[in-house]
Structures are given as C-alpha cells and as structure tokens.
Amino acid sequence: MNKICIVFLLLFSNFFFAQKKCGTDAKLQELIKNKPGFAAKYNAMKDFIYNPNSRKNVFSRQSNAANTVVTIPVVFHILYKNTNQNISEAQIQTQLDVINRDFRKLNTDFNSVVPNVFKPFAADIEINFCKATIAPNGTVTTGITRKSVPDTFVFEEEYSTSSGQIPWDTSKYLNVWVGRFTTLNLLGFAIPPSIPIQDNDGIVISDRAFGTTGTAVTPNRRGRTVTHEIGHYLGLFHPWGDGDCLEGDGVADTPATFQDYDGCPTFPSNLYACVSSTNGSMFMNYMDYVDDACMAFFTLGQKEVMRNILAGPRLSLLTSNGCGDLGLDNFEALNAISVYPNPVADYFMITSPQLQIDKLEIYNVLGQLVKTQKLIQNNNEINIQEFPRGTYFLRIYNQDKFLKSDKIIKK
C-alpha cells in the first residue's frame, strides 16, 4: 500500500511539473498591487508598444537601418542549494544555443511543428544573444555568476536580493537567474518592460526547465521556457490575454484564445479558440503553454512588438558593451537618445544608452522655461502630471553642453 502511495505521489508531482506554468502574469499583478503608480506607467508602456503614433522607430533613425540584427548581452546567475543544482557551463551553453536559434527562426523543428498555413506568419526576430564578456565594472567575465544558497532560500522571492544575486546593470544586460523554485509547478517568469525598468528586472527560470541537458526534465527539456519568458521580457503577452476574448495579446496575427493549450494538441484545434476557424488556434506559438517539442515560432506581429520595446524601454540594450565595445560614432550615439512614450499622459522617459546626459529643460510653445530636471542615469523618468495639454519642447544637456532637442505632446 505504501509503495502504491509513493508511486501515486511521484506521478502526481510529475503531472504538475509537466504543465508549463509561467508566473509572469502573477508577477505583473504583484507589481501593480504593491508599487504605487506602476499601473499607470505600465499602461503608458503598453500604449507605446501598440500605438504607432506613440513612438519613433529607433532602427530607422540609426545608420544601421531598420532590419538590423541586434545583440543582447546576457548574464546567467546560478543560485544552487546543492551540487546537482550548480548546473554545468555545458547546460548553460545549450540554452544559449536554443534561444539564438529560436529568435532567428533557425530551429530545426520549425518545418515539422509549424503547420503550412501558419508558416507565412513566422518571423526571424533578428535578435542574437551573447554571454557577457565584460562585467559592469569593466573586467573580463564568463557571463556566469554562481552562489550557494541555503535550503531555506525562496528562489522566486529572493533571487535578486543580497541573499541571492544582485542584478548587473539592467539597462545593459539581460539578467537570467537559474535555480529551484519552491512552488512546485512554476517553471519561470519574467519582469515585463515598464516605465521605468524595475530593479529586479530580468527572467527567472527553474533549472529543471533550462537548456537541453543536465538537470532539465522532459517535457521542458528543449529550452523553450527561456524562449517564452524572453518573449515576455520583450513585451509579449500570452495569446489569451485576460481570457475574456476582447483583446487577446493585442497582436493581429496571433488568433485569440480564452485559455492556454498544453501538452501536444492535434492540429487544427478550436478547443479554446475565441473564434472557430479552419486553421484553429496557433497553439504551437512560443507564447502558449504547450510542451517544448510542440512550440516552434514567433509571428511577424510579435516581432513588431519586441522591436518596439527595443526602441523604447529596452533601448539601452542595443548599445551595451557587455559583449565588447560596439564603437558607435557620436552621430549614432546622439540619435540613440530616445524620448518615450510620445504623446504622453503623466510620465515619460529619456534614455541615453551611449552618451552621458545630466540636465533636461522643458519649454512651452511660448518659449517659456517650465521645468528643469537633473538626469542622473541612463533611464530617467520625467513627471509632467501637472502640465496642461499641449506641445512642449525639450533641450538635453551634458555639463551645460547642449546635445539634442526634441518635442513631446501632453495628451
């Protein structure tokens, strides 16, 4: 009888772990609940993503042209409670290889997993990922940190604290924390982009859903949990959105569903489709919950969202020297200074990934100076909540040297 109970418990726990559970939605609600003013700023960021009138395309401004391939430096923070969880460099490399294939549409399972009717929607996201070679202090690095943590360590809550690993500069690196969750069926979560970027920003992943070898466990042994969470990190939502079939994920070429698919469904399926169709749901998209072996692509619409994020809240990643000096000239550095969202409700951001900026002046249409603010970091939040509606002109400086002008519209 005891043996039967033990077998049942093992099967029961494996069943729950097999369900691809992403904690990003819950983390977002936690931020909305616990951070005053976060909801309004997050909604402004969403408007920036989906409203083309709220942004300028940084890729079209820079001399490298619109469809340039960008490289994002990654640092992997390994937090382990025993030697088994102190995963190998080889396991880390398999995960890096997976995301580099998935985000360039080079995954070998694309043709076998994606139905022909959906293949025209598939996109090369034109993003590469590299293990950081230069640490924030300028020293050489392997792009990996390791730390032994006690059995009482709660990975999902303490990952970015001094008990875990303080993130490297989140404006310059994608921080990936790898460890063992205390919540049984949680595989990972991401901190979504916001205004401003949060101090615990990055993605957090179970070592059992990381890479294709070592501690990774089937059906999450193909590295797609990290692909999925980076999608959230770059602004993507689940296809079911809030589950009410009103907006879905806000992307036109991903058919809305009212809940997630899991396992390996048979194509076509309208089981959870908001609107039934011949082709059914796009459950093989990376942003659904199906098994790793049954997801294989991002869409062109999802690419637009991710590139918009890289033109706004995560702009500074584009010119990070975490994988070596990019050597941008002064013209490109000036063009990389970005103001967003625009039009703006209450707050906007100024991001300067390459040039130091230290002062902002805001003028009304009569030429009157209405605000001066010190700028102390790469990403600066500007509050114009009290301003009347209208057009305002910006002047940006470093050490009293004028660098750039811009304008915003207060709506």
XYZ file of C-alpha atoms in Angstrom:
411
model
C 0.000 0.000 0.000
C 2.829 2.404 0.907
C 4.568 1.680 -2.395
C 1.353 2.442 -4.272
C 1.007 5.757 -2.432
C 4.609 6.679 -3.181
C 4.177 5.893 -6.876
C 0.948 7.927 -6.948
C 2.634 10.925 -5.325
C 5.507 10.759 -7.780
C 3.123 10.618 -10.725
C 1.049 13.420 -9.220
C 4.083 15.700 -8.770
C 5.355 14.898 -12.276
C 1.926 15.731 -13.700
C 2.006 19.167 -12.113
C 5.582 19.842 -13.169
C 4.713 18.744 -16.710
C 2.191 21.582 -17.005
C 4.038 24.611 -18.384
C 3.285 27.240 -15.746
C 4.529 30.770 -16.284
C 4.423 33.208 -13.379
C 4.741 36.420 -15.401
C 1.057 37.388 -15.145
C 1.147 36.909 -11.367
C 4.375 38.924 -11.084
C 2.795 41.728 -13.096
C -0.241 41.820 -10.799
C 2.097 41.872 -7.799
C 3.864 44.944 -9.199
C 0.529 46.666 -9.903
C -0.669 45.942 -6.357
C 2.493 46.819 -4.450
C 4.066 49.699 -6.393
C 2.083 52.958 -6.273
C 1.667 54.487 -9.716
C 3.019 51.408 -11.500
C -0.269 50.587 -13.272
C -0.485 53.974 -14.990
C 3.140 53.810 -16.120
C 2.760 50.242 -17.328
C -0.323 51.212 -19.341
C 1.676 54.047 -20.895
C 4.296 51.492 -21.901
C 1.595 49.276 -23.471
C 0.348 52.250 -25.459
C 3.915 52.800 -26.633
C 4.077 49.189 -27.863
C 0.807 49.059 -29.746
C 0.159 52.658 -30.843
C 2.453 53.652 -33.745
C 1.767 57.332 -33.049
C 3.379 56.959 -29.602
C 6.876 56.207 -30.799
C 9.645 56.828 -33.251
C 11.409 53.805 -34.639
C 14.982 53.878 -33.368
C 16.001 51.337 -36.014
C 15.020 53.696 -38.832
C 16.904 56.588 -37.167
C 20.191 54.789 -36.828
C 22.509 54.316 -39.775
C 22.389 50.542 -39.422
C 18.834 50.635 -40.974
C 15.546 49.172 -39.919
C 16.069 45.424 -40.052
C 19.464 45.270 -38.418
C 20.274 42.247 -36.269
C 20.888 43.316 -32.674
C 22.841 41.527 -29.976
C 21.792 41.459 -26.318
C 24.373 40.630 -23.617
C 23.197 38.009 -21.116
C 24.481 37.195 -17.642
C 23.418 33.908 -16.045
C 23.152 33.890 -12.245
C 23.214 30.316 -10.907
C 21.734 30.009 -7.396
C 22.114 26.457 -6.089
C 21.219 24.579 -2.912
C 23.315 21.512 -3.743
C 25.975 20.468 -6.226
C 23.396 18.963 -8.587
C 21.689 22.356 -8.979
C 25.033 24.042 -9.692
C 24.466 23.404 -13.371
C 27.336 22.982 -15.799
C 28.599 25.513 -18.294
C 27.636 22.995 -20.974
C 23.988 23.114 -19.862
C 24.088 26.923 -19.949
C 25.544 26.839 -23.465
C 22.749 24.549 -24.699
C 20.216 27.128 -23.501
C 22.072 29.968 -25.201
C 22.127 27.935 -28.424
C 18.364 27.337 -28.213
C 17.390 30.999 -27.879
C 19.785 32.027 -30.638
C 18.123 29.541 -32.984
C 14.572 30.312 -31.869
C 14.875 34.099 -32.216
C 16.449 33.791 -35.684
C 13.934 31.193 -36.956
C 16.787 28.693 -37.312
C 15.284 25.987 -35.077
C 15.394 22.632 -36.836
C 11.864 21.690 -35.736
C 10.214 24.687 -37.419
C 9.094 22.812 -40.550
C 7.858 19.738 -38.700
C 5.982 21.567 -35.909
C 4.501 24.638 -37.638
C 1.569 23.860 -39.993
C 1.925 25.148 -43.555
C -0.960 27.608 -43.116
C 0.902 29.390 -40.317
C 4.407 29.383 -41.845
C 3.915 32.681 -43.772
C 3.330 34.418 -40.416
C 6.631 33.217 -38.924
C 9.354 35.780 -38.267
C 13.095 35.998 -37.854
C 13.159 38.315 -34.827
C 16.713 39.380 -35.731
C 17.981 39.218 -32.167
C 21.125 37.402 -31.096
C 22.155 36.710 -27.505
C 25.718 36.521 -26.201
C 27.188 35.583 -22.860
C 28.583 38.794 -21.435
C 32.356 39.147 -21.763
C 32.674 42.482 -19.933
C 31.241 42.963 -16.422
C 29.689 46.270 -15.307
C 32.995 47.271 -13.647
C 34.866 46.748 -16.932
C 36.591 43.487 -16.001
C 36.587 40.344 -18.132
C 33.803 37.868 -17.304
C 32.470 34.482 -18.391
C 28.907 35.837 -18.252
C 28.116 33.441 -15.394
C 27.881 34.029 -11.642
C 27.432 31.234 -9.094
C 26.280 31.321 -5.489
C 25.449 28.643 -2.942
C 22.195 29.419 -1.108
C 20.671 27.698 1.960
C 17.786 25.210 1.802
C 15.528 27.925 3.250
C 16.201 30.224 0.293
C 12.953 31.101 -1.557
C 14.185 31.441 -5.121
C 11.096 33.111 -6.590
C 11.161 35.877 -3.970
C 14.838 36.368 -3.085
C 16.560 35.840 -6.448
C 17.574 39.495 -6.968
C 18.288 40.381 -3.326
C 21.595 40.282 -1.481
C 20.606 36.781 -0.333
C 20.587 35.765 -3.990
C 22.401 37.717 -6.691
C 22.016 41.470 -7.173
C 21.394 42.080 -10.885
C 24.019 43.519 -13.136
C 23.086 46.864 -14.718
C 19.604 46.069 -16.064
C 19.910 48.772 -18.720
C 22.902 46.963 -20.225
C 22.346 43.233 -19.556
C 19.576 40.667 -19.704
C 19.851 39.091 -16.251
C 18.808 35.412 -16.119
C 18.527 33.795 -12.680
C 18.530 29.977 -12.633
C 17.571 27.989 -9.542
C 14.977 25.725 -7.934
C 11.523 27.162 -7.200
C 9.716 26.282 -4.005
C 6.404 26.493 -5.904
C 6.028 23.009 -7.395
C 4.680 23.725 -10.887
C 6.341 27.088 -11.552
C 8.793 26.957 -14.448
C 9.708 30.597 -14.818
C 8.654 34.205 -15.035
C 9.825 37.492 -16.492
C 9.637 41.063 -15.292
C 7.846 42.788 -18.179
C 9.207 46.063 -19.548
C 7.821 49.123 -17.797
C 8.454 52.809 -17.223
C 10.874 52.833 -15.500
C 12.575 49.419 -15.680
C 12.239 47.608 -12.330
C 15.213 46.940 -10.042
C 14.586 43.148 -10.155
C 14.366 43.149 -13.948
C 15.167 40.039 -15.961
C 13.909 36.467 -16.191
C 13.823 33.775 -13.506
C 13.948 30.100 -14.538
C 13.800 26.675 -12.932
C 16.963 24.681 -13.563
C 14.614 21.802 -14.488
C 13.316 23.821 -17.459
C 16.667 25.254 -18.550
C 18.681 24.015 -21.509
C 18.608 20.574 -23.111
C 20.812 18.533 -20.794
C 21.843 18.204 -17.147
C 19.016 18.892 -14.687
C 16.423 19.789 -17.366
C 13.385 17.482 -17.248
C 11.060 16.352 -20.063
C 8.728 17.802 -21.387
C 10.610 21.045 -20.625
C 14.000 19.841 -21.827
C 14.265 21.796 -25.085
C 14.938 25.229 -23.609
C 11.629 26.762 -24.712
C 10.716 28.080 -21.246
C 13.518 30.625 -21.605
C 12.358 31.459 -25.158
C 8.843 32.022 -23.767
C 9.998 34.201 -20.865
C 12.261 36.335 -23.044
C 9.151 36.927 -25.136
C 7.515 38.403 -22.006
C 10.701 40.350 -21.194
C 10.386 41.922 -24.661
C 6.727 42.841 -24.242
C 4.733 39.828 -25.462
C 1.612 38.527 -23.729
C 0.004 35.092 -23.716
C -2.411 34.519 -26.641
C -5.349 34.504 -24.224
C -4.515 37.896 -22.693
C -7.003 38.370 -19.860
C -9.007 35.358 -21.060
C -12.056 37.431 -21.996
C -11.585 37.241 -25.801
C -11.759 41.051 -26.046
C -8.129 41.845 -26.837
C -6.170 38.599 -26.672
C -2.487 39.515 -26.771
C -3.026 42.631 -28.880
C -1.177 41.090 -31.856
C -3.214 40.839 -35.061
C -1.655 37.646 -36.447
C -1.968 35.509 -33.279
C -5.595 34.275 -33.042
C -7.069 34.975 -29.602
C -7.878 32.109 -27.233
C -9.679 32.170 -23.901
C -7.188 29.911 -22.119
C -3.913 28.104 -22.638
C -3.235 24.919 -24.570
C -0.927 22.368 -23.003
C 0.641 19.025 -23.880
C 0.844 18.416 -27.641
C -2.550 19.174 -29.231
C -3.516 17.884 -32.661
C -3.760 20.475 -35.406
C -6.206 22.027 -36.094
C -7.872 22.661 -32.757
C -10.590 25.165 -31.852
C -10.917 23.844 -28.301
C -10.042 27.208 -26.702
C -10.393 29.468 -29.757
C -12.329 32.705 -29.272
C -13.485 32.392 -32.894
C -13.545 28.970 -34.532
C -11.832 28.720 -37.911
C -10.499 26.181 -40.375
C -6.956 26.680 -39.105
C -7.870 26.754 -35.423
C -5.641 28.140 -32.683
C -1.933 28.914 -33.091
C -1.032 26.768 -30.086
C 2.431 25.991 -31.488
C 3.472 29.618 -30.881
C 6.237 30.139 -28.316
C 3.901 32.178 -26.098
C 1.425 29.356 -25.404
C 1.850 26.599 -22.782
C 2.325 23.506 -24.962
C 5.270 21.136 -24.428
C 8.683 22.292 -25.614
C 8.588 19.842 -28.528
C 5.311 21.311 -29.796
C 6.139 25.044 -29.964
C 8.326 26.452 -32.705
C 7.839 30.073 -33.786
C 7.115 33.756 -33.222
C 4.999 35.777 -35.668
C 5.654 38.939 -37.638
C 3.262 40.815 -35.349
C 5.125 39.603 -32.282
C 8.382 40.737 -33.889
C 6.962 44.249 -34.227
C 6.116 44.319 -30.514
C 9.586 43.145 -29.492
C 11.311 45.612 -31.789
C 9.124 48.416 -30.419
C 10.283 47.508 -26.909
C 13.873 47.735 -28.135
C 13.062 51.220 -29.447
C 11.773 52.300 -26.029
C 12.051 50.789 -22.552
C 14.924 48.468 -23.517
C 16.679 50.781 -25.950
C 19.889 50.848 -23.910
C 20.412 47.115 -24.548
C 21.125 47.955 -28.188
C 24.305 49.833 -27.394
C 25.524 47.873 -24.397
C 29.208 46.968 -24.479
C 28.569 43.841 -22.364
C 29.856 41.681 -25.220
C 32.575 44.106 -26.281
C 32.888 47.716 -27.387
C 30.366 48.485 -30.133
C 32.292 51.549 -31.255
C 29.312 53.744 -32.191
C 30.187 57.143 -33.550
C 28.886 60.341 -31.979
C 26.097 60.768 -34.536
C 24.639 57.354 -33.748
C 25.030 57.971 -30.024
C 23.046 61.206 -30.291
C 20.355 59.513 -32.378
C 20.113 56.767 -29.772
C 18.815 59.250 -27.173
C 15.136 58.374 -27.031
C 12.047 60.051 -25.545
C 9.001 57.824 -24.979
C 6.071 57.364 -24.885
C 5.001 60.286 -27.024
C 2.214 61.526 -26.813
C 2.408 61.230 -23.037
C -0.158 61.222 -20.235
C 1.718 61.852 -16.959
C 5.254 60.473 -17.276
C 7.805 59.955 -20.000
C 11.308 58.517 -20.131
C 14.570 59.789 -21.575
C 17.026 57.015 -22.358
C 20.614 57.722 -23.377
C 22.468 54.423 -23.768
C 25.791 55.840 -25.037
C 26.156 59.494 -24.073
C 26.114 60.871 -20.551
C 23.276 63.347 -20.038
C 22.749 65.376 -16.872
C 20.107 68.070 -17.469
C 16.746 68.485 -19.184
C 14.906 71.728 -19.914
C 11.244 71.772 -20.957
C 9.731 74.797 -22.762
C 6.119 75.543 -23.661
C 5.009 76.783 -27.108
C 5.574 80.404 -25.982
C 9.244 79.630 -25.374
C 8.903 79.837 -21.604
C 11.026 77.503 -19.480
C 8.519 75.446 -17.445
C 10.741 72.768 -15.938
C 14.390 71.891 -15.354
C 15.403 68.446 -14.124
C 18.683 66.771 -13.325
C 19.309 63.488 -15.165
C 21.329 61.019 -13.165
C 21.182 57.697 -15.014
C 20.735 56.018 -18.401
C 16.940 55.805 -17.987
C 15.328 58.914 -16.498
C 11.675 59.280 -15.533
C 10.140 62.731 -16.121
C 6.892 63.714 -14.396
C 4.671 66.226 -16.265
C 1.469 65.278 -14.492
C 0.669 68.929 -13.680
C 1.293 70.243 -17.188
C -1.690 71.423 -19.283
C -2.341 69.570 -22.526
C -0.286 70.754 -25.464
C 3.112 70.644 -27.146
C 6.387 71.060 -25.240
C 9.973 71.343 -26.429
C 12.928 69.586 -24.799
C 16.584 70.517 -24.606
C 19.012 67.872 -23.331
C 22.467 68.712 -21.957
C 25.654 67.267 -20.544
C 27.775 69.574 -18.345
C 25.976 72.617 -19.809
C 26.780 71.465 -23.356
C 23.627 71.227 -25.495
C 23.285 67.772 -27.043
C 19.846 67.385 -28.556
C 16.350 68.864 -28.834
C 13.050 67.013 -29.095
C 9.362 67.632 -28.513
C 6.541 65.877 -26.701
C 2.777 66.156 -26.746
C 0.906 66.106 -23.433
C -2.478 64.485 -24.043
